[in-house]
Structures are given as structure tokens and as C-alpha cells.
Coordinates of C-alpha atoms in Angstrom, one line a residue:
M1 CA 133.7 101.8 47.5
I2 CA 135.2 98.8 49.2
K3 CA 138.2 100.7 50.5
T4 CA 136.0 103.5 51.8
G5 CA 133.8 101.0 53.7
I6 CA 136.9 99.4 55.4
N7 CA 138.1 102.8 56.6
L8 CA 134.7 103.6 58.0
R9 CA 134.5 100.4 59.9
K10 CA 138.0 101.0 61.3
L11 CA 137.0 104.5 62.4
I12 CA 133.8 103.3 64.1
L13 CA 135.9 100.6 65.9
L14 CA 138.5 103.1 67.0
V15 CA 135.8 105.4 68.5
L16 CA 134.2 102.5 70.3
L17 CA 137.5 101.4 71.8
T18 CA 138.3 105.0 72.9
T19 CA 134.9 105.3 74.6
V20 CA 135.3 102.0 76.4
C21 CA 138.8 103.0 77.7
V22 CA 137.7 106.5 78.9
G23 CA 134.8 104.9 80.6
F24 CA 137.0 102.3 82.3
V25 CA 139.4 105.0 83.5
Q26 CA 136.6 107.1 84.9
A27 CA 135.1 104.1 86.6
Q28 CA 138.4 103.3 88.2
K29 CA 138.7 106.8 89.5
S30 CA 135.2 106.8 90.8
K31 CA 135.8 103.5 92.5
K32 CA 138.9 104.8 94.1
N33 CA 137.1 107.9 95.4
D34 CA 134.2 105.8 96.7
T35 CA 136.7 103.6 98.6
S36 CA 138.4 106.5 100.3
V37 CA 135.1 108.0 101.3
A38 CA 133.9 104.7 102.8
T39 CA 137.1 104.3 104.8
K40 CA 136.6 107.5 106.8
T41 CA 133.4 109.2 107.9
Y42 CA 133.9 112.5 109.8
L43 CA 131.2 113.2 112.3
R44 CA 129.5 116.1 114.1
E45 CA 128.8 115.7 117.8
D46 CA 125.1 115.1 117.1
Q47 CA 126.0 112.1 114.9
I48 CA 127.9 110.3 117.6
P49 CA 125.9 107.6 119.6
E50 CA 124.9 108.9 123.0
N51 CA 126.5 106.0 124.9
V52 CA 129.8 106.5 123.1
M53 CA 129.9 110.2 123.8
K54 CA 128.9 109.6 127.4
M55 CA 131.8 107.1 127.9
F56 CA 134.2 109.4 126.2
K57 CA 133.3 112.5 128.3
K58 CA 133.5 110.4 131.5
K59 CA 137.0 109.0 130.7
F60 CA 138.5 111.9 128.8
S61 CA 136.8 115.0 130.3
S62 CA 139.9 117.2 129.8
A63 CA 140.1 116.4 126.0
T64 CA 139.9 119.5 123.7
E65 CA 140.0 120.3 120.0
Q66 CA 138.1 117.0 119.2
Q67 CA 137.7 115.7 115.7
W68 CA 135.6 112.5 115.4
E69 CA 135.6 109.9 112.6
F70 CA 134.3 106.4 112.3
V71 CA 136.7 103.9 110.8
K72 CA 134.4 101.4 109.2
S73 CA 137.0 98.8 108.4
D74 CA 137.9 98.5 112.2
G75 CA 134.5 99.3 113.6
I76 CA 135.8 102.0 115.9
Y77 CA 135.3 105.7 116.6
R78 CA 138.6 107.6 116.4
I79 CA 139.0 110.9 118.1
S80 CA 141.9 113.2 117.3
C81 CA 142.3 115.7 120.2
S82 CA 144.5 117.5 122.7
L83 CA 144.7 115.6 126.0
R84 CA 146.5 117.6 128.7
D85 CA 148.1 119.7 126.0
V86 CA 149.4 116.5 124.2
A87 CA 148.3 115.7 120.7
S88 CA 146.5 112.4 121.0
V89 CA 144.4 109.9 119.1
I90 CA 141.8 107.9 121.1
D91 CA 140.0 104.8 119.8
L92 CA 136.6 103.6 121.2
D93 CA 134.5 100.7 120.0
T94 CA 130.8 101.0 119.1
M95 CA 129.8 100.4 122.7
G96 CA 132.0 103.2 123.9
V97 CA 134.6 100.9 125.4
W98 CA 138.1 102.4 125.3
K99 CA 140.6 100.5 123.1
R100 CA 143.7 102.6 123.0
T101 CA 145.3 106.1 123.2
L102 CA 148.2 107.2 121.0
E103 CA 150.1 110.3 122.3
K104 CA 152.7 112.3 120.5
L105 CA 155.5 112.9 123.0
P106 CA 158.2 115.6 122.8
N107 CA 161.5 114.2 121.5
E108 CA 163.1 115.2 124.9
R109 CA 161.2 112.2 126.4
F110 CA 163.2 109.8 124.3
M111 CA 165.0 107.9 127.1
S112 CA 168.6 106.6 127.0
S113 CA 167.4 103.0 127.4
Q114 CA 165.2 103.4 124.4
A115 CA 168.1 105.0 122.4
K116 CA 170.2 101.9 123.2
S117 CA 167.6 99.5 122.0
V118 CA 167.2 101.4 118.7
N119 CA 171.0 101.6 118.2
E120 CA 171.2 97.8 118.5
F121 CA 169.4 97.6 115.1
F122 CA 170.2 101.0 113.6
P123 CA 173.6 102.2 114.7
N124 CA 173.3 105.6 113.0
F125 CA 169.9 107.3 113.0
K126 CA 168.2 110.7 113.4
L127 CA 165.1 110.8 115.7
E128 CA 162.0 112.2 113.9
S129 CA 159.2 111.6 116.4
L130 CA 158.2 109.6 119.5
Q131 CA 154.7 108.3 120.3
R132 CA 153.3 106.3 123.2
E133 CA 150.5 103.8 122.6
T134 CA 148.5 102.8 125.7
R135 CA 146.2 99.8 125.1
S136 CA 143.3 98.2 126.8
D137 CA 145.0 94.8 126.5
K138 CA 147.9 96.1 128.5
N139 CA 150.4 95.6 125.6
D140 CA 151.5 99.2 125.7
Q141 CA 154.3 100.3 123.4
F142 CA 156.4 103.2 122.2
I143 CA 156.6 104.0 118.5
V144 CA 159.9 105.6 117.5
T145 CA 160.1 107.2 114.0
I146 CA 163.6 107.6 112.7
Y147 CA 165.7 108.3 109.6
E148 CA 168.5 105.9 109.0
Q149 CA 171.7 107.5 108.0
Q150 CA 171.4 106.4 104.4
N151 CA 167.8 107.6 104.2
I152 CA 168.0 111.1 105.8
K153 CA 168.2 112.9 102.4
N154 CA 165.3 111.1 100.8
K155 CA 163.2 111.3 104.0
Q156 CA 162.5 107.6 104.0
I157 CA 161.3 106.8 107.5
T158 CA 161.7 103.7 109.7
R159 CA 159.4 102.9 112.6
V160 CA 160.7 101.0 115.6
Y161 CA 158.2 99.5 118.1
L162 CA 159.4 99.2 121.7
D163 CA 157.7 97.6 124.7
K164 CA 157.4 99.3 128.1
T165 CA 160.9 98.1 129.1
G166 CA 162.5 99.5 126.0
K167 CA 163.0 96.1 124.2
V168 CA 162.5 96.2 120.4
I169 CA 159.3 94.4 119.4
R170 CA 159.5 94.9 115.6
T171 CA 160.5 97.4 113.0
E172 CA 159.0 98.5 109.7
Q173 CA 160.2 100.7 106.8
T174 CA 157.9 102.8 104.7
N175 CA 158.1 103.6 101.0
E176 CA 160.3 100.6 100.4
T177 CA 161.2 99.8 96.8
T178 CA 159.9 96.5 95.4
K179 CA 162.2 93.6 96.0
N180 CA 162.3 90.2 94.3
T181 CA 161.0 87.2 96.3
K182 CA 164.5 85.7 96.8
N183 CA 166.0 88.9 98.3
A184 CA 162.9 89.6 100.4
K185 CA 163.1 86.1 101.9
K186 CA 166.8 86.5 102.6
E187 CA 166.3 89.8 104.4
E188 CA 163.4 88.3 106.4
Q189 CA 165.7 85.5 107.6
E190 CA 168.4 88.1 108.5
D191 CA 165.9 90.1 110.5
K192 CA 164.7 87.0 112.4
K193 CA 168.3 86.1 113.1
I194 CA 169.1 89.5 114.6
E195 CA 165.9 89.5 116.7
K196 CA 166.7 86.1 118.1
A197 CA 170.2 87.1 119.0
F198 CA 168.9 90.2 120.7
E199 CA 166.3 88.2 122.7
N200 CA 168.9 85.7 123.8
S201 CA 171.5 88.2 125.0
R202 CA 169.1 90.7 126.4
S203 CA 172.0 93.1 126.0
M204 CA 172.4 96.5 124.3
E205 CA 176.1 96.8 123.3
I206 CA 176.6 100.4 122.3
Y207 CA 178.3 103.4 123.5
P208 CA 177.6 104.3 127.2
T209 CA 174.9 106.9 127.9
K210 CA 174.5 108.7 131.1
L211 CA 171.2 107.8 132.7
R212 CA 168.9 110.0 134.8
E213 CA 166.8 109.0 137.8
D214 CA 163.5 109.7 135.9
E215 CA 164.6 107.3 133.1
L216 CA 164.7 104.3 135.4
P217 CA 161.8 101.8 135.3
A218 CA 159.0 102.8 137.8
A219 CA 159.6 99.6 139.7
I220 CA 163.2 100.6 140.5
Q221 CA 162.1 104.1 141.6
R222 CA 159.5 102.6 143.9
W223 CA 161.9 100.1 145.5
V224 CA 164.5 102.8 146.3
A225 CA 161.8 105.2 147.6
K226 CA 160.4 102.5 149.9
N227 CA 163.7 101.0 151.2
Y228 CA 165.9 104.1 151.1
P229 CA 163.6 107.1 151.3
D230 CA 166.3 109.6 152.5
Y231 CA 169.0 108.5 149.9
I232 CA 169.8 110.2 146.6
Y233 CA 171.0 108.6 143.3
K234 CA 174.8 109.1 143.0
Q235 CA 175.5 106.9 139.9
I236 CA 173.5 104.9 137.5
D237 CA 175.1 102.4 135.1
Y238 CA 173.6 100.0 132.6
D239 CA 176.0 97.2 131.7
E240 CA 176.8 93.5 131.9
Y241 CA 178.2 92.0 135.1
D242 CA 179.7 88.5 135.5
E243 CA 177.5 87.9 138.6
F244 CA 174.4 88.4 136.6
E245 CA 175.5 86.9 133.3
Q246 CA 172.2 85.2 132.6
E247 CA 170.3 88.5 132.8
G248 CA 172.3 90.3 130.1
S249 CA 172.7 94.0 130.8
V250 CA 171.4 95.2 134.2
Y251 CA 171.2 98.4 136.2
Q252 CA 173.8 99.0 138.8
I253 CA 172.8 102.0 141.0
V254 CA 174.8 103.7 143.7
I255 CA 172.6 105.5 146.3
Q256 CA 173.7 107.6 149.3
R257 CA 172.3 109.5 152.2
N258 CA 172.7 113.2 151.4
G259 CA 175.8 114.9 152.8
V260 CA 179.5 114.2 153.1
N261 CA 180.8 110.8 154.2
Q262 CA 177.3 109.4 154.6
P263 CA 176.2 105.8 154.3
H264 CA 175.8 104.4 150.8
A265 CA 174.6 101.3 149.1
T266 CA 174.8 99.6 145.6
V267 CA 171.7 97.9 144.1
W268 CA 171.3 95.8 141.0
F269 CA 168.1 95.4 139.0
T270 CA 167.2 93.7 135.7
R271 CA 166.3 95.8 132.7
D272 CA 162.6 95.6 133.5
G273 CA 163.1 96.7 137.1
K274 CA 163.2 93.4 139.0
F275 CA 165.4 93.5 142.1
L276 CA 168.5 91.4 142.0
K277 CA 170.8 92.3 144.9
V278 CA 171.7 95.0 147.4
D279 CA 175.2 95.6 148.8
D280 CA 174.9 97.7 152.0
P281 CA 177.4 97.2 154.8
Y282 CA 175.9 100.1 156.8
K283 CA 172.5 98.5 157.0
V284 CA 174.0 95.2 158.3
V285 CA 175.6 97.1 161.2
E286 CA 172.5 99.0 162.0
Q287 CA 170.4 95.8 162.0
S288 CA 172.9 93.9 164.2
E289 CA 172.9 96.7 166.8
E290 CA 169.1 96.7 167.0
V291 CA 168.6 92.9 167.2
E292 CA 168.0 92.9 171.0
Q293 CA 165.5 95.7 170.8
K294 CA 163.6 94.2 167.9
E295 CA 160.1 93.1 168.7
E296 CA 158.5 90.0 167.3
I297 CA 156.9 90.9 164.0
K298 CA 153.7 89.2 163.1
P299 CA 154.1 87.6 159.6
A300 CA 152.0 89.2 156.9
Y301 CA 148.7 87.5 156.2
R302 CA 148.6 85.5 153.0
P303 CA 145.2 85.2 151.4
K304 CA 143.9 81.6 151.2
S305 CA 141.6 80.2 148.6
V306 CA 138.0 79.5 149.7
V307 CA 137.0 75.9 150.2
W308 CA 133.4 75.9 149.2
E309 CA 130.3 73.8 149.8
D310 CA 128.4 73.9 146.5
S311 CA 125.3 75.4 148.1
V312 CA 127.4 78.2 149.7
K313 CA 129.3 78.9 146.6
T314 CA 126.0 79.2 144.6
V315 CA 124.8 81.8 147.1
F316 CA 127.9 84.0 146.9
D317 CA 128.2 83.6 143.1
S318 CA 124.6 84.8 142.8
L319 CA 125.2 87.8 145.1
L320 CA 128.2 88.8 143.0
K321 CA 126.4 88.4 139.7
S322 CA 123.4 90.4 140.9
R323 CA 125.6 93.4 141.7
Y324 CA 128.2 92.9 138.9
P325 CA 126.5 91.2 135.9
R326 CA 129.7 91.3 133.9
A327 CA 131.8 89.5 136.5
K328 CA 133.3 86.3 135.0
D329 CA 135.6 83.7 136.5
A330 CA 135.9 85.5 139.8
D331 CA 138.6 84.2 142.2
W332 CA 137.4 83.8 145.7
M333 CA 139.8 84.2 148.7
Y334 CA 139.5 84.6 152.5
D335 CA 140.9 87.9 153.9
E336 CA 142.5 88.2 157.4
E337 CA 139.1 88.5 159.0
Q338 CA 137.8 85.4 157.1
N339 CA 135.5 87.5 154.9
Y340 CA 134.9 86.3 151.4
V341 CA 136.8 88.3 148.8
A342 CA 136.0 88.0 145.0
T343 CA 138.5 89.4 142.4
F344 CA 137.7 89.9 138.8
T345 CA 138.6 92.3 136.0
D346 CA 136.3 94.3 133.7
A347 CA 136.6 97.4 131.5
K348 CA 137.0 99.7 134.5
G349 CA 139.9 97.7 136.0
E350 CA 140.6 95.1 138.7
N351 CA 137.6 94.7 141.1
T352 CA 137.9 93.4 144.6
V353 CA 134.5 92.8 146.3
T354 CA 134.2 91.8 149.9
Y355 CA 131.3 90.0 151.7
T356 CA 131.0 88.9 155.3
Q357 CA 130.3 85.3 156.1
N358 CA 126.7 86.4 156.6
A359 CA 126.5 87.3 152.9
E360 CA 126.5 91.1 153.6
W361 CA 128.3 93.3 151.1
K362 CA 131.1 95.1 152.9
E363 CA 133.3 96.9 150.2
T364 CA 134.2 97.1 146.6
V365 CA 137.6 98.4 145.5
I366 CA 138.2 99.0 141.8
K367 CA 141.9 99.4 140.9
L368 CA 141.6 101.7 137.9
A369 CA 143.2 100.4 134.7
K370 CA 144.4 103.8 133.6
I371 CA 145.7 106.9 135.4
E372 CA 143.4 109.0 133.2
S373 CA 140.4 107.4 135.0
I374 CA 141.3 109.3 138.1
P375 CA 139.3 112.6 138.0
S376 CA 141.3 115.5 136.6
S377 CA 140.5 117.6 139.7
I378 CA 142.4 115.0 141.9
R379 CA 145.3 114.9 139.5
T380 CA 145.4 118.7 139.5
Y381 CA 145.4 118.9 143.3
I382 CA 148.4 116.5 143.4
E383 CA 150.2 118.5 140.7
N384 CA 149.7 121.8 142.5
N385 CA 150.5 120.6 146.0
Y386 CA 153.3 118.1 145.2
P387 CA 155.2 119.5 142.2
K388 CA 156.9 117.1 139.9
S389 CA 155.2 114.1 141.6
T390 CA 154.2 111.1 139.6
V391 CA 150.9 109.3 140.1
N392 CA 151.4 105.6 140.3
E393 CA 147.9 104.2 140.6
G394 CA 144.4 105.0 141.7
S395 CA 141.4 103.1 143.1
I396 CA 137.7 104.0 143.6
I397 CA 136.2 102.6 146.8
Y398 CA 132.5 101.9 147.5
Q399 CA 131.2 101.1 151.0
P400 CA 127.7 100.8 152.4
G401 CA 126.2 104.2 153.5
Q402 CA 129.1 106.2 152.1
K403 CA 129.7 108.2 148.9
P404 CA 132.4 106.7 146.7
Y405 CA 135.9 108.0 147.2
Y406 CA 139.3 107.6 145.6
S407 CA 142.6 106.3 146.9
V408 CA 145.6 107.6 145.0
E409 CA 149.2 106.5 145.3
F410 CA 151.9 108.9 144.0
Y411 CA 155.6 109.3 144.2
N412 CA 156.5 112.4 146.1
K413 CA 159.7 113.5 144.4
K414 CA 160.6 116.0 147.1
A415 CA 160.2 113.6 149.9
K416 CA 161.5 110.7 147.7
S417 CA 158.8 108.4 148.9
N418 CA 155.5 106.9 147.9
E419 CA 152.4 108.4 149.5
T420 CA 148.7 107.5 149.5
M421 CA 145.9 110.0 149.8
E422 CA 142.1 109.7 149.8
F423 CA 139.9 112.1 147.9
L424 CA 136.2 112.8 147.5
S425 CA 134.9 112.7 143.9
N426 CA 135.0 116.5 143.7
G427 CA 138.8 116.5 144.1
K428 CA 139.0 117.5 147.8
P429 CA 141.1 115.4 150.2
K430 CA 139.0 113.1 152.3
E431 CA 139.1 113.9 156.0

């Protein structure tokens, strides 16, 4: 009887332990499922707040194939969509304010300057994908996904983050095996050492790659278009030169007027497009021949800060605040006609508001933060009438008694010059 009782107790204990274990496993599974559901919430259009949808449609009217979700952990609405035939992801906050756009670019858009930067850290790699992240805080970046040579077979990817100039910001590797603390710390020190050396040298010492005109920083293209509108690019090099030793690798560009035995010039720029020097013997001759005919040029006006009396400043601050409640820390300047000009930045972009000395509102110009803020009808007009042109920037202008209109600057590739046009809000050129 005693032996039988002991076996019975053991059997009961075994059943209880099994029940507890099964219950624990099921609870863990349930908890895991609940977490994944809470992280993402897919939405229908009627579940999206009206103000968020209104802001989205206003800024991204051309977006198609939309799929909305709410990322609770970040407090944002995330929209997967097609934007001008580009697969994109857009983030808006709960007020509908745009935070960022992530675009998947074709691999052909991977520029030589970017390849050089990646090669500095990963000499042998295979490009998997290229993304461009445009952010509201202006810290735009490119995300390059690659396979390192030793990881191609097992498909272990590495992501390289580049800034707008092509400089490496950081790298990360997915699916890494667990490392002990000592090795992890050693590798972290090695990474910091490499990044510091790269920052100090600002050089990209790898095999030479032929550069194209459209791969140059926008600042370089604008400088050439403005100063040499009838010249074409003959040769583009990216290398180190003794004269610019402190800059690391720089661009050396040879440009020439189209035709045989035509004048040419050599120009140098930093990696981020800052002008360094131009060598142009032809221009010196032309200038010396025209000295006698040269008229006196009035120096460009330089805005001056307003010197206020407290009572006057209070009046104009109140005027600005009544029209633009979100204006904070505005800078006040005099323009050439001694009007008062306030400058401040909000979600739309950089605002410039002008008042006369009699406190009458004269004009507001908003330099749009993103090219996408220019109506698609205007961008379509430029694309159709100026093929392969690039829109540089756009502004919306408000004046008393007039309907708002847009001023758009774009680079005309055919004319090799920057042009500015004004448009009505319906996309038609302003007469």
C-alpha cells in the first residue's frame, strides 16, 4: 500500500508539472503574438484622422497604392506607397506633420562617389539595394545595402549609411553571430579608429572611377551653369592635389566651350561642392580688353539688422504673430528699400515676411522645404517642356490683392543654365 501511494503522488506531481509547463509555453506564445499585433495596426482610410489624411493628400497628391499603418512605439503613421513610380515609405506624426520619406532607388543611381566611400570600408562588395531617406530635420542620407565578399553565399547583408556628400556616417551588419564582450569591444575600437582616420583624411583611396556630370554635387553644377553657361564638361577627376592638401580628395574639372580649339578652364571644388579655385587664362584676357568699357557696378545690397525701439519692435512682433502664430525667434532685417523683413522657419519651409515702415504687410515668400511641395502640375509642365531638367527649389509667394503663385528655379540641361519661372497654382505659367 505504501509503495502504491508513493507512485500515485509522483504521477499527480508529474501531471501538474506538465500542465504548468504547457500553460507557460502557451502564455509565452500568446504574449509574443499580442506584442506583434500591438506594434503594427493596419488602417482603412476611414480610420485615419481627418487632419492627417488632409496633410498627406496636400503634400503627396501623386501617391498611389497606399497602405497605412500606425506604429504605436514611434507614434507615427507610416504609409507604404508608389510616389512618382518609386516605391516609397512616408512617415507622418499624429498631427499630420511630415517626418521623412524613404525611397527605393534603382541600382543604376548608385554614384561613383558613393561607391568610393563604401569601398573605403568594404573593398569587395556586391550592391543589393539603394535607398534615399529625406528627413524633416534636413539630415538626409542614403542607405546602401551590400553583400560583403565573404557573406555573399549566406546572404548576410551589411547596411552603409551615407550623408548627402557621400561620406560614410555609420555601418551595421544584420544576422551577426553572438560575440563575447572582449571581442565586441575590440571590434568597436577598430571601427572607431577607421572612422576617425577617414574623417581626418577626407580621402577615398581606391581605384579611379570615371565620373559623369550628373554625379557631381548640385552646388558644382550650379556654379558651372552660372559662370560658364556655354561650356561643356571635358574631364572630371576626383583625387588629392598638393595645392589642396588640407581638403583631402577634391574635384578637378576641365570645361570647354563647344567646338575645336575653343577656350577652356580648369576648376577645383571640395567633395561637398565648395568652390576652391578656377584657372582660366582666356577669361583674364577677355576681362583686360573690356576694362575701359566696363561701367561702374553698384555693389550688391547687404541686409542690415534692424535697430529697434522697444515700442516699435512690440508692434511688429505682434503683427507677425497675428498672421503667423507659429513664428518663433524671427530675425528682423532691413531690405534695400528700408522695409522690415522677418525671417523664420516652420513646417512648410523658410518664411520671409515683409512689412513697410507704416506697418503694412507687403509680401510673404515661403521657400519650400521639399521639392515635392511644388504642385505636381508645375513639375509636370517643366518635365514636358524642358526634358531632363532638374528642379532646384521652389517658393510660394503671397501678396496683397493677388492669388498666391509659385516661383520655381530649375537647371535647364539643354541650355546648361539655371532658369526661374513663375506659375499659377493650377500649373500654368504666370504672365
